[in-house]
Amino acid sequence: MSSNRVATRIAEIPFAGIRKVFEKAARLEADGVKVIHFEIGRPDFDTPGHIKQAALEALQQGMVHYTANSGIMELRQAIAESIQRYKNLSYDPATEIMVTAGGQEAMYLSLQAILEPGDEVLVPDPGYPQFSSCVKLAGGVPVPLPLKPEKNFAPDLDATGTLLTDRTRAIIVNSPHNPTGAVLTSGQIRNTCDFARERDLLILSDEAYDRILYEGDDFLSPAAVPEMKERSLVWGSLSKTYAMTGWRIGYLAAPADVVAATIKMQQNVMLSVCSFAQAGAVAAIKGPQDCVDRMVNEFDRRRHAILEGIAKCPGLSCDALPLGAFYVFAKHDVPGWTSASLADRLLEQAGVAAVPGTAFGTHGEGYIRISYATSHEDCMDGMERIVRCMTELIR
Ligand SMILES: Cc1ncc(COP(=O)(O)O)c(C=O)c1O
């Protein structure tokens, strides 16, 4: 058999940088090292009890079959109500919403549904690495769009001149943002919408962290800007809001033709999302929301612990105050050290697993991402270790 068993288009997709750090950390742990996990973007909380109960009851009542490819109507309705409540946007649950296996599947399937081979998509740099991979897997070309640290990591729309071609189809927006924790102001969202409208682009809005906001309610979905709903695709998720990463529930909210095409993709990928997980998701959205407030308050406490640690740490600083998600993108200034070599040093010497900024694009050089989706105690311990390690490096 030929040695080329793997298709080139897959071989060209990089192995996730975050996973590399995770695996290295696991090897250290196997050798008995206590590692602080600042690399994982996964809330450490348990899923609230009433959500688990609803899934258990559905299972006991025999909800064990395939559902509609687009998900159960009750969940689509709940998602539409939630979008109405939190984003002031109206979607028809019958035609404009589909349930997906996490926001990740919404991204993958809908990019397959909309891109022609060679279509170009502006992706934030630094940004969630799967944006580029999913664009490539759909036959498109990701074009890194630099974010401006001095402007709260908003996309540098002035720098797009050379990046735009007649193949540019879409721009990806992600607020609150992974890896920086930045939340775009309503003015910045409106500017991005104007930019998309003037150039006839689609806006692909990843709203996985839409409920994890710390200061004020300044969240605006691009789809809620007048005249933008028709050119917007929203990728939503229950993973982070309700500590449900393992349940795999997300959604696509988009114009009906895009949803219909994405359902055809689903018919060839998952068929349908896990039935009793969908029942749990209904309880998550329709049930009490104080569990979300509690988790966000705890994330906020941890955010302060990380920021206080950075304020005390030689060689680390923060360009922009993170206002959402659960990440701090810390800038480092240690002559001769790249973000990859510094992240390695922190792991090997201090037992702290953080992700090099370059795992999120070339504009991530000079930064490390710290995720505070781990306990407050570990946040304090991790920052003390980082301060000690950086103090030694800089001496
Ligand atoms: C920006 C962003 N989008 C999407 C996802 C995927 O989340 P899920 O598929 O669990 O909804 C993640 C996960 O970390 C993310 O950070």
mmCIF file of C-alpha atoms and ligand atoms in Angstrom:
data_model
loop_
_atom_site.group_PDB
_atom_site.id
_atom_site.type_symbol
_atom_site.label_atom_id
_atom_site.label_comp_id
_atom_site.label_asym_id
_atom_site.label_seq_id
_atom_site.Cartn_x
_atom_site.Cartn_y
_atom_site.Cartn_z
ATOM 1 C CA MET A 1 0.000 0.000 0.000
ATOM 2 C CA SER A 2 1.204 3.490 -0.791
ATOM 3 C CA SER A 3 2.577 5.475 2.139
ATOM 4 C CA ASN A 4 0.224 8.371 1.294
ATOM 5 C CA ARG A 5 -2.773 7.140 3.149
ATOM 6 C CA VAL A 6 -3.791 10.609 4.345
ATOM 7 C CA ALA A 7 -5.375 13.133 1.993
ATOM 8 C CA THR A 8 -3.287 16.270 1.439
ATOM 9 C CA ARG A 9 -6.101 18.608 2.479
ATOM 10 C CA ILE A 10 -6.209 16.897 5.882
ATOM 11 C CA ALA A 11 -2.433 16.574 6.217
ATOM 12 C CA GLU A 12 -2.238 20.346 5.720
ATOM 13 C CA ILE A 13 -4.541 21.086 8.689
ATOM 14 C CA PRO A 14 -2.311 21.686 11.727
ATOM 15 C CA PHE A 15 -2.746 19.667 14.911
ATOM 16 C CA ALA A 16 -4.412 22.001 17.452
ATOM 17 C CA GLY A 17 -1.747 23.996 19.357
ATOM 18 C CA ILE A 18 -3.824 23.885 22.546
ATOM 19 C CA ARG A 19 -3.907 20.089 22.416
ATOM 20 C CA LYS A 20 -0.110 19.981 22.042
ATOM 21 C CA VAL A 21 0.263 21.873 25.337
ATOM 22 C CA PHE A 22 -2.393 19.687 26.967
ATOM 23 C CA GLU A 23 -0.615 16.488 25.949
ATOM 24 C CA LYS A 24 2.748 17.753 27.158
ATOM 25 C CA ALA A 25 1.144 18.717 30.477
ATOM 26 C CA ALA A 26 -0.391 15.230 30.742
ATOM 27 C CA ARG A 27 3.066 13.665 30.279
ATOM 28 C CA LEU A 28 4.451 15.807 33.120
ATOM 29 C CA GLU A 29 1.507 14.846 35.316
ATOM 30 C CA ALA A 30 2.186 11.187 34.609
ATOM 31 C CA ASP A 31 5.671 11.837 36.062
ATOM 32 C CA GLY A 32 4.082 13.198 39.246
ATOM 33 C CA VAL A 33 4.291 16.970 38.534
ATOM 34 C CA LYS A 34 1.349 19.084 39.780
ATOM 35 C CA VAL A 35 0.365 21.123 36.716
ATOM 36 C CA ILE A 36 -1.854 24.207 36.753
ATOM 37 C CA HIS A 37 -4.121 24.030 33.714
ATOM 38 C CA PHE A 38 -4.310 27.484 32.199
ATOM 39 C CA GLU A 39 -4.527 26.004 28.705
ATOM 40 C CA ILE A 40 -8.032 24.532 28.616
ATOM 41 C CA GLY A 41 -11.062 26.527 27.479
ATOM 42 C CA ARG A 42 -13.524 24.363 29.347
ATOM 43 C CA PRO A 43 -15.469 25.544 32.414
ATOM 44 C CA ASP A 44 -14.575 23.329 35.385
ATOM 45 C CA PHE A 45 -18.131 23.552 36.829
ATOM 46 C CA ASP A 46 -20.567 20.654 36.762
ATOM 47 C CA THR A 47 -23.648 21.112 34.553
ATOM 48 C CA PRO A 48 -26.452 22.490 36.792
ATOM 49 C CA GLY A 49 -28.618 19.726 38.318
ATOM 50 C CA HIS A 50 -31.968 20.655 36.715
ATOM 51 C CA ILE A 51 -30.387 20.309 33.238
ATOM 52 C CA LYS A 52 -29.013 16.854 34.006
ATOM 53 C CA GLN A 53 -32.365 15.860 35.510
ATOM 54 C CA ALA A 54 -34.240 16.850 32.336
ATOM 55 C CA ALA A 55 -31.896 14.737 30.194
ATOM 56 C CA LEU A 56 -32.234 11.777 32.579
ATOM 57 C CA GLU A 57 -36.018 11.987 32.475
ATOM 58 C CA ALA A 58 -36.009 12.160 28.673
ATOM 59 C CA LEU A 59 -33.813 9.064 28.587
ATOM 60 C CA GLN A 60 -36.052 7.208 31.025
ATOM 61 C CA GLN A 61 -39.102 8.164 28.972
ATOM 62 C CA GLY A 62 -37.589 6.551 25.905
ATOM 63 C CA MET A 63 -36.267 9.582 24.054
ATOM 64 C CA VAL A 64 -33.626 7.425 22.413
ATOM 65 C CA HIS A 65 -34.244 7.872 18.699
ATOM 66 C CA TYR A 66 -33.007 10.114 15.919
ATOM 67 C CA THR A 67 -34.603 13.550 15.942
ATOM 68 C CA ALA A 68 -35.269 15.849 12.988
ATOM 69 C CA ASN A 69 -31.983 16.728 11.250
ATOM 70 C CA SER A 70 -32.499 20.307 12.426
ATOM 71 C CA GLY A 71 -33.167 19.288 16.042
ATOM 72 C CA ILE A 72 -36.360 19.009 18.126
ATOM 73 C CA MET A 73 -38.822 21.843 17.615
ATOM 74 C CA GLU A 74 -39.020 22.544 21.361
ATOM 75 C CA LEU A 75 -35.296 23.285 21.437
ATOM 76 C CA ARG A 76 -35.371 25.384 18.268
ATOM 77 C CA GLN A 77 -38.202 27.401 19.807
ATOM 78 C CA ALA A 78 -36.272 27.794 23.067
ATOM 79 C CA ILE A 79 -33.201 28.969 21.132
ATOM 80 C CA ALA A 80 -35.305 31.476 19.173
ATOM 81 C CA GLU A 81 -36.790 32.813 22.442
ATOM 82 C CA SER A 82 -33.372 33.101 24.006
ATOM 83 C CA ILE A 83 -31.980 34.975 20.976
ATOM 84 C CA GLN A 84 -34.992 37.295 21.157
ATOM 85 C CA ARG A 85 -34.437 37.912 24.882
ATOM 86 C CA TYR A 86 -30.681 38.434 24.877
ATOM 87 C CA LYS A 87 -30.036 39.778 21.371
ATOM 88 C CA ASN A 88 -33.318 41.405 20.473
ATOM 89 C CA LEU A 89 -33.483 39.478 17.235
ATOM 90 C CA SER A 90 -36.305 37.452 15.821
ATOM 91 C CA TYR A 91 -35.723 34.097 14.069
ATOM 92 C CA ASP A 92 -38.295 31.603 12.822
ATOM 93 C CA PRO A 93 -37.558 28.327 14.639
ATOM 94 C CA ALA A 94 -39.049 26.325 11.759
ATOM 95 C CA THR A 95 -36.754 27.641 9.039
ATOM 96 C CA GLU A 96 -34.012 29.876 10.440
ATOM 97 C CA ILE A 97 -32.591 27.836 13.316
ATOM 98 C CA MET A 98 -30.949 24.446 13.514
ATOM 99 C CA VAL A 99 -29.455 22.544 16.422
ATOM 100 C CA THR A 100 -25.855 21.428 15.978
ATOM 101 C CA ALA A 101 -23.264 19.429 17.921
ATOM 102 C CA GLY A 102 -21.778 22.521 19.557
ATOM 103 C CA GLY A 103 -20.973 25.826 17.928
ATOM 104 C CA GLN A 104 -18.089 23.965 16.309
ATOM 105 C CA GLU A 105 -20.421 21.892 14.144
ATOM 106 C CA ALA A 106 -22.477 24.975 13.239
ATOM 107 C CA MET A 107 -19.228 26.538 11.975
ATOM 108 C CA TYR A 108 -18.062 23.454 10.076
ATOM 109 C CA LEU A 109 -21.391 22.606 8.436
ATOM 110 C CA SER A 110 -22.416 26.138 7.497
ATOM 111 C CA LEU A 111 -19.016 26.926 5.954
ATOM 112 C CA GLN A 112 -19.410 23.777 3.863
ATOM 113 C CA ALA A 113 -22.870 25.022 2.909
ATOM 114 C CA ILE A 114 -21.875 28.532 1.784
ATOM 115 C CA LEU A 115 -18.330 28.461 0.363
ATOM 116 C CA GLU A 116 -17.396 27.818 -3.259
ATOM 117 C CA PRO A 117 -13.846 26.490 -3.859
ATOM 118 C CA GLY A 118 -11.393 29.384 -3.617
ATOM 119 C CA ASP A 119 -13.736 31.737 -1.741
ATOM 120 C CA GLU A 120 -11.792 33.867 0.716
ATOM 121 C CA VAL A 121 -12.820 34.495 4.300
ATOM 122 C CA LEU A 122 -11.291 37.116 6.597
ATOM 123 C CA VAL A 123 -10.452 35.393 9.895
ATOM 124 C CA PRO A 124 -9.354 37.206 13.048
ATOM 125 C CA ASP A 125 -5.635 36.923 13.844
ATOM 126 C CA PRO A 126 -5.154 36.127 16.673
ATOM 127 C CA GLY A 127 -8.278 33.990 16.623
ATOM 128 C CA TYR A 128 -9.831 30.617 17.319
ATOM 129 C CA PRO A 129 -7.695 28.266 15.164
ATOM 130 C CA GLN A 130 -10.660 26.250 13.883
ATOM 131 C CA PHE A 131 -11.890 29.228 11.874
ATOM 132 C CA SER A 132 -9.024 28.762 9.429
ATOM 133 C CA SER A 133 -9.186 24.968 9.484
ATOM 134 C CA CYS A 134 -12.940 24.876 8.802
ATOM 135 C CA VAL A 135 -12.635 27.424 5.991
ATOM 136 C CA LYS A 136 -9.902 25.256 4.419
ATOM 137 C CA LEU A 137 -11.913 22.060 4.880
ATOM 138 C CA ALA A 138 -14.760 23.740 2.999
ATOM 139 C CA GLY A 139 -12.410 24.479 0.088
ATOM 140 C CA GLY A 140 -12.070 28.152 1.009
ATOM 141 C CA VAL A 141 -9.027 30.285 1.724
ATOM 142 C CA PRO A 142 -8.643 31.846 5.185
ATOM 143 C CA VAL A 143 -7.137 35.334 5.041
ATOM 144 C CA PRO A 144 -5.765 36.452 8.423
ATOM 145 C CA LEU A 145 -7.179 39.827 9.473
ATOM 146 C CA PRO A 146 -4.954 41.431 12.113
ATOM 147 C CA LEU A 147 -6.606 42.629 15.304
ATOM 148 C CA LYS A 148 -5.443 45.865 16.876
ATOM 149 C CA PRO A 149 -4.252 45.409 20.477
ATOM 150 C CA GLU A 150 -4.397 49.173 21.046
ATOM 151 C CA LYS A 151 -8.033 49.203 19.933
ATOM 152 C CA ASN A 152 -9.299 46.500 22.270
ATOM 153 C CA PHE A 153 -8.365 43.826 19.701
ATOM 154 C CA ALA A 154 -10.943 45.080 17.207
ATOM 155 C CA PRO A 155 -10.322 44.028 13.585
ATOM 156 C CA ASP A 156 -7.965 46.414 11.844
ATOM 157 C CA LEU A 157 -10.383 47.388 9.077
ATOM 158 C CA ASP A 158 -7.975 50.043 7.767
ATOM 159 C CA ALA A 159 -5.464 47.286 6.985
ATOM 160 C CA THR A 160 -7.878 45.306 4.820
ATOM 161 C CA GLY A 161 -7.075 47.113 1.560
ATOM 162 C CA THR A 162 -4.560 44.541 0.375
ATOM 163 C CA LEU A 163 -6.458 41.631 1.916
ATOM 164 C CA LEU A 164 -9.638 42.108 -0.092
ATOM 165 C CA THR A 165 -9.983 40.529 -3.515
ATOM 166 C CA ASP A 166 -12.910 39.783 -5.762
ATOM 167 C CA ARG A 167 -13.023 36.335 -4.090
ATOM 168 C CA THR A 168 -13.612 37.716 -0.568
ATOM 169 C CA ARG A 169 -16.974 36.344 0.589
ATOM 170 C CA ALA A 170 -17.158 36.762 4.342
ATOM 171 C CA ILE A 171 -15.645 38.121 7.531
ATOM 172 C CA ILE A 172 -15.608 36.184 10.812
ATOM 173 C CA VAL A 173 -16.372 38.130 13.990
ATOM 174 C CA ASN A 174 -15.937 36.618 17.448
ATOM 175 C CA SER A 175 -17.028 38.656 20.447
ATOM 176 C CA PRO A 176 -16.431 37.960 23.318
ATOM 177 C CA HIS A 177 -13.204 36.823 21.799
ATOM 178 C CA ASN A 178 -11.042 33.774 22.154
ATOM 179 C CA PRO A 179 -8.070 34.192 22.867
ATOM 180 C CA THR A 180 -8.105 37.823 24.094
ATOM 181 C CA GLY A 181 -11.331 38.074 26.131
ATOM 182 C CA ALA A 182 -12.073 41.303 24.248
ATOM 183 C CA VAL A 183 -15.698 42.352 23.763
ATOM 184 C CA LEU A 184 -16.313 44.567 20.754
ATOM 185 C CA THR A 185 -18.204 47.763 21.555
ATOM 186 C CA SER A 186 -21.464 48.362 19.727
ATOM 187 C CA GLY A 187 -19.613 51.040 17.701
ATOM 188 C CA GLN A 188 -16.969 48.524 16.613
ATOM 189 C CA ILE A 189 -19.663 45.992 15.657
ATOM 190 C CA ARG A 190 -21.491 48.655 13.634
ATOM 191 C CA ASN A 191 -18.247 49.628 11.849
ATOM 192 C CA THR A 192 -17.646 45.983 10.966
ATOM 193 C CA CYS A 193 -21.221 45.715 9.671
ATOM 194 C CA ASP A 194 -20.773 48.866 7.525
ATOM 195 C CA PHE A 195 -17.554 47.384 6.178
ATOM 196 C CA ALA A 196 -19.330 44.103 5.294
ATOM 197 C CA ARG A 197 -22.317 45.861 3.729
ATOM 198 C CA GLU A 198 -20.170 48.171 1.593
ATOM 199 C CA ARG A 199 -18.184 45.232 0.233
ATOM 200 C CA ASP A 200 -21.148 42.862 -0.002
ATOM 201 C CA LEU A 201 -19.670 40.344 2.477
ATOM 202 C CA LEU A 202 -21.379 37.880 4.780
ATOM 203 C CA ILE A 203 -20.718 38.251 8.510
ATOM 204 C CA LEU A 204 -20.058 34.976 10.306
ATOM 205 C CA SER A 205 -20.522 35.730 13.990
ATOM 206 C CA ASP A 206 -19.193 33.258 16.537
ATOM 207 C CA GLU A 207 -21.152 33.984 19.722
ATOM 208 C CA ALA A 208 -20.012 31.019 21.836
ATOM 209 C CA TYR A 209 -19.264 33.348 24.784
ATOM 210 C CA ASP A 210 -22.241 35.699 24.422
ATOM 211 C CA ARG A 211 -23.387 35.307 28.046
ATOM 212 C CA ILE A 212 -19.946 35.464 29.651
ATOM 213 C CA LEU A 213 -19.647 39.213 30.050
ATOM 214 C CA TYR A 214 -18.256 41.088 33.045
ATOM 215 C CA GLU A 215 -18.855 44.781 32.695
ATOM 216 C CA GLY A 216 -22.181 46.067 31.472
ATOM 217 C CA ASP A 217 -24.420 44.604 28.815
ATOM 218 C CA ASP A 218 -22.503 45.881 25.842
ATOM 219 C CA PHE A 219 -23.096 42.793 23.706
ATOM 220 C CA LEU A 220 -24.443 43.421 20.241
ATOM 221 C CA SER A 221 -24.837 40.687 17.662
ATOM 222 C CA PRO A 222 -23.962 41.912 14.150
ATOM 223 C CA ALA A 223 -27.193 40.207 13.022
ATOM 224 C CA ALA A 224 -29.154 42.666 15.201
ATOM 225 C CA VAL A 225 -27.799 45.710 13.345
ATOM 226 C CA PRO A 226 -30.428 47.017 10.886
ATOM 227 C CA GLU A 227 -30.318 45.296 7.481
ATOM 228 C CA MET A 228 -27.646 42.835 8.665
ATOM 229 C CA LYS A 229 -29.711 39.776 9.575
ATOM 230 C CA GLU A 230 -29.932 38.737 5.920
ATOM 231 C CA ARG A 231 -26.146 38.724 5.538
ATOM 232 C CA SER A 232 -25.312 37.187 8.940
ATOM 233 C CA LEU A 233 -24.774 33.660 10.173
ATOM 234 C CA VAL A 234 -24.741 33.246 13.969
ATOM 235 C CA TRP A 235 -22.866 30.316 15.511
ATOM 236 C CA GLY A 236 -24.165 29.806 19.052
ATOM 237 C CA SER A 237 -23.335 27.390 21.839
ATOM 238 C CA LEU A 238 -24.589 26.139 25.180
ATOM 239 C CA SER A 239 -21.148 24.738 26.034
ATOM 240 C CA LYS A 240 -19.670 27.647 27.931
ATOM 241 C CA THR A 241 -22.830 29.318 29.239
ATOM 242 C CA TYR A 242 -24.173 26.260 31.066
ATOM 243 C CA ALA A 243 -20.941 24.243 31.580
ATOM 244 C CA MET A 244 -22.152 21.762 28.965
ATOM 245 C CA THR A 245 -19.054 21.296 26.783
ATOM 246 C CA GLY A 246 -19.430 17.507 26.738
ATOM 247 C CA TRP A 247 -23.115 17.568 25.787
ATOM 248 C CA ARG A 248 -22.338 18.982 22.347
ATOM 249 C CA ILE A 249 -25.216 21.407 21.849
ATOM 250 C CA GLY A 250 -24.974 24.535 19.736
ATOM 251 C CA TYR A 251 -26.936 26.146 16.966
ATOM 252 C CA LEU A 252 -26.912 27.968 13.683
ATOM 253 C CA ALA A 253 -29.225 30.986 13.264
ATOM 254 C CA ALA A 254 -29.204 32.222 9.676
ATOM 255 C CA PRO A 255 -31.324 33.008 6.633
ATOM 256 C CA ALA A 256 -33.605 30.100 5.679
ATOM 257 C CA ASP A 257 -31.726 29.123 2.498
ATOM 258 C CA VAL A 258 -28.459 28.797 4.429
ATOM 259 C CA VAL A 259 -30.143 26.757 7.177
ATOM 260 C CA ALA A 260 -31.761 24.472 4.575
ATOM 261 C CA ALA A 261 -28.375 23.885 2.899
ATOM 262 C CA THR A 262 -26.723 23.282 6.279
ATOM 263 C CA ILE A 263 -29.405 20.718 7.152
ATOM 264 C CA LYS A 264 -28.395 18.851 3.970
ATOM 265 C CA MET A 265 -24.823 18.828 5.287
ATOM 266 C CA GLN A 266 -26.084 17.501 8.624
ATOM 267 C CA GLN A 267 -27.819 14.658 6.781
ATOM 268 C CA ASN A 268 -24.324 13.563 5.762
ATOM 269 C CA VAL A 269 -22.487 14.162 9.020
ATOM 270 C CA MET A 270 -24.404 13.571 12.284
ATOM 271 C CA LEU A 271 -27.955 12.945 11.022
ATOM 272 C CA SER A 272 -29.133 14.517 14.254
ATOM 273 C CA VAL A 273 -27.727 15.694 17.570
ATOM 274 C CA CYS A 274 -28.081 13.416 20.648
ATOM 275 C CA SER A 275 -31.814 13.361 21.481
ATOM 276 C CA PHE A 276 -31.739 13.436 25.294
ATOM 277 C CA ALA A 277 -28.958 16.049 25.284
ATOM 278 C CA GLN A 278 -31.402 18.229 23.342
ATOM 279 C CA ALA A 279 -34.005 17.695 26.094
ATOM 280 C CA GLY A 280 -31.425 18.845 28.657
ATOM 281 C CA ALA A 281 -30.681 21.880 26.500
ATOM 282 C CA VAL A 282 -34.357 22.894 26.562
ATOM 283 C CA ALA A 283 -34.212 22.860 30.376
ATOM 284 C CA ALA A 284 -30.979 24.890 30.280
ATOM 285 C CA ILE A 285 -32.497 27.658 28.188
ATOM 286 C CA LYS A 286 -35.990 27.686 29.684
ATOM 287 C CA GLY A 287 -35.038 27.003 33.315
ATOM 288 C CA PRO A 288 -33.666 29.356 35.981
ATOM 289 C CA GLN A 289 -30.734 31.435 34.804
ATOM 290 C CA ASP A 290 -29.211 32.190 38.205
ATOM 291 C CA CYS A 291 -26.779 29.293 37.627
ATOM 292 C CA VAL A 292 -25.296 31.309 34.733
ATOM 293 C CA ASP A 293 -24.940 34.399 36.962
ATOM 294 C CA ARG A 294 -23.212 32.318 39.627
ATOM 295 C CA MET A 295 -20.706 30.898 37.163
ATOM 296 C CA VAL A 296 -20.024 34.286 35.583
ATOM 297 C CA ASN A 297 -19.465 35.819 39.051
ATOM 298 C CA GLU A 298 -16.975 33.103 39.875
ATOM 299 C CA PHE A 299 -15.203 33.578 36.525
ATOM 300 C CA ASP A 300 -15.004 37.277 37.348
ATOM 301 C CA ARG A 301 -13.344 36.555 40.712
ATOM 302 C CA ARG A 302 -10.768 34.439 38.894
ATOM 303 C CA ARG A 303 -10.292 37.088 36.203
ATOM 304 C CA HIS A 304 -9.329 39.550 38.950
ATOM 305 C CA ALA A 305 -6.895 37.045 40.475
ATOM 306 C CA ILE A 306 -5.154 36.619 37.097
ATOM 307 C CA LEU A 307 -5.061 40.360 36.382
ATOM 308 C CA GLU A 308 -3.662 41.102 39.844
ATOM 309 C CA GLY A 309 -1.004 38.436 39.275
ATOM 310 C CA ILE A 310 -0.065 39.999 35.922
ATOM 311 C CA ALA A 311 0.146 43.460 37.504
ATOM 312 C CA LYS A 312 2.775 42.056 39.903
ATOM 313 C CA CYS A 313 4.640 40.066 37.265
ATOM 314 C CA PRO A 314 7.824 41.413 35.663
ATOM 315 C CA GLY A 315 7.739 41.079 31.866
ATOM 316 C CA LEU A 316 3.972 40.493 31.602
ATOM 317 C CA SER A 317 1.240 43.035 30.897
ATOM 318 C CA CYS A 318 -2.212 43.307 29.436
ATOM 319 C CA ASP A 319 -2.894 45.444 26.341
ATOM 320 C CA ALA A 320 -6.648 45.513 26.811
ATOM 321 C CA LEU A 321 -8.776 44.637 29.807
ATOM 322 C CA PRO A 322 -10.530 41.339 29.035
ATOM 323 C CA LEU A 323 -14.265 41.963 29.396
ATOM 324 C CA GLY A 324 -15.721 38.597 28.426
ATOM 325 C CA ALA A 325 -15.091 34.860 27.897
ATOM 326 C CA PHE A 326 -12.545 33.387 30.335
ATOM 327 C CA TYR A 327 -9.205 34.260 28.790
ATOM 328 C CA VAL A 328 -6.433 36.766 29.411
ATOM 329 C CA PHE A 329 -4.038 37.388 26.531
ATOM 330 C CA ALA A 330 -0.932 38.463 28.404
ATOM 331 C CA LYS A 331 1.782 40.328 26.544
ATOM 332 C CA HIS A 332 5.318 39.285 27.383
ATOM 333 C CA ASP A 333 8.441 41.272 27.055
ATOM 334 C CA VAL A 334 11.451 39.082 27.731
ATOM 335 C CA PRO A 335 14.215 39.718 25.195
ATOM 336 C CA GLY A 336 15.052 36.615 23.161
ATOM 337 C CA TRP A 337 11.954 34.639 24.148
ATOM 338 C CA THR A 338 9.205 33.756 21.702
ATOM 339 C CA SER A 339 5.719 32.944 22.895
ATOM 340 C CA ALA A 340 6.371 29.243 22.178
ATOM 341 C CA SER A 341 9.665 29.117 24.084
ATOM 342 C CA LEU A 342 8.183 31.068 26.998
ATOM 343 C CA ALA A 343 5.128 28.774 27.215
ATOM 344 C CA ASP A 344 7.504 25.780 27.211
ATOM 345 C CA ARG A 345 9.575 27.319 29.983
ATOM 346 C CA LEU A 346 6.489 28.055 32.097
ATOM 347 C CA LEU A 347 5.356 24.466 31.737
ATOM 348 C CA GLU A 348 8.710 22.818 32.311
ATOM 349 C CA GLN A 349 9.965 25.040 35.111
ATOM 350 C CA ALA A 350 6.828 26.299 36.831
ATOM 351 C CA GLY A 351 4.376 23.521 35.955
ATOM 352 C CA VAL A 352 1.964 26.034 34.422
ATOM 353 C CA ALA A 353 0.339 25.078 31.129
ATOM 354 C CA ALA A 354 -0.461 28.207 29.099
ATOM 355 C CA VAL A 355 -0.919 28.450 25.342
ATOM 356 C CA PRO A 356 1.570 30.375 23.170
ATOM 357 C CA GLY A 357 -0.142 33.241 21.348
ATOM 358 C CA THR A 358 1.105 31.860 18.031
ATOM 359 C CA ALA A 359 -1.320 28.921 18.418
ATOM 360 C CA PHE A 360 -3.913 31.560 17.426
ATOM 361 C CA GLY A 361 -2.095 33.066 14.436
ATOM 362 C CA THR A 362 1.109 34.912 13.630
ATOM 363 C CA HIS A 363 -0.183 38.087 15.287
ATOM 364 C CA GLY A 364 -0.267 36.159 18.558
ATOM 365 C CA GLU A 365 3.540 36.304 18.760
ATOM 366 C CA GLY A 366 4.529 38.112 21.952
ATOM 367 C CA TYR A 367 1.547 36.828 23.949
ATOM 368 C CA ILE A 368 0.490 33.847 26.015
ATOM 369 C CA ARG A 369 -3.137 32.894 26.617
ATOM 370 C CA ILE A 370 -4.178 32.176 30.166
ATOM 371 C CA SER A 371 -7.550 30.463 30.566
ATOM 372 C CA TYR A 372 -9.148 30.919 33.980
ATOM 373 C CA ALA A 373 -11.704 28.160 33.504
ATOM 374 C CA THR A 374 -9.983 26.482 36.428
ATOM 375 C CA SER A 375 -10.432 26.933 40.202
ATOM 376 C CA HIS A 376 -9.727 30.260 41.956
ATOM 377 C CA GLU A 377 -7.130 28.468 44.074
ATOM 378 C CA ASP A 378 -5.328 27.257 40.948
ATOM 379 C CA CYS A 379 -5.524 30.764 39.454
ATOM 380 C CA MET A 380 -3.735 32.161 42.528
ATOM 381 C CA ASP A 381 -1.202 29.323 42.644
ATOM 382 C CA GLY A 382 -0.581 29.489 38.865
ATOM 383 C CA MET A 383 0.046 33.221 38.911
ATOM 384 C CA GLU A 384 2.467 32.926 41.855
ATOM 385 C CA ARG A 385 4.393 30.311 39.921
ATOM 386 C CA ILE A 386 4.450 32.492 36.797
ATOM 387 C CA VAL A 387 5.675 35.517 38.799
ATOM 388 C CA ARG A 388 8.522 33.436 40.293
ATOM 389 C CA CYS A 389 9.517 32.024 36.902
ATOM 390 C CA MET A 390 9.385 35.387 35.122
ATOM 391 C CA THR A 391 11.318 37.121 37.931
ATOM 392 C CA GLU A 392 14.120 34.603 37.473
ATOM 393 C CA LEU A 393 14.081 34.953 33.678
ATOM 394 C CA ILE A 394 14.300 38.707 33.751
ATOM 395 C CA ARG A 395 16.975 38.962 36.425
HETATM 396 C C1 LIG B 1 -14.519 30.931 19.743
HETATM 397 C C2 LIG B 1 -15.039 29.540 19.878
HETATM 398 N N1 LIG B 1 -15.978 29.128 19.031
HETATM 399 C C3 LIG B 1 -16.488 27.890 19.099
HETATM 400 C C4 LIG B 1 -16.039 26.997 20.033
HETATM 401 C C5 LIG B 1 -16.627 25.616 20.021
HETATM 402 O O1 LIG B 1 -17.437 25.399 21.127
HETATM 403 P P1 LIG B 1 -18.542 24.284 21.165
HETATM 404 O O2 LIG B 1 -18.435 23.466 19.928
HETATM 405 O O3 LIG B 1 -18.296 23.498 22.398
HETATM 406 O O4 LIG B 1 -19.839 25.025 21.202
HETATM 407 C C6 LIG B 1 -15.049 27.375 20.950
HETATM 408 C C7 LIG B 1 -14.533 26.427 21.936
HETATM 409 O O5 LIG B 1 -13.589 26.657 22.646
HETATM 410 C C8 LIG B 1 -14.545 28.686 20.867
HETATM 411 O O6 LIG B 1 -13.605 29.135 21.703
#
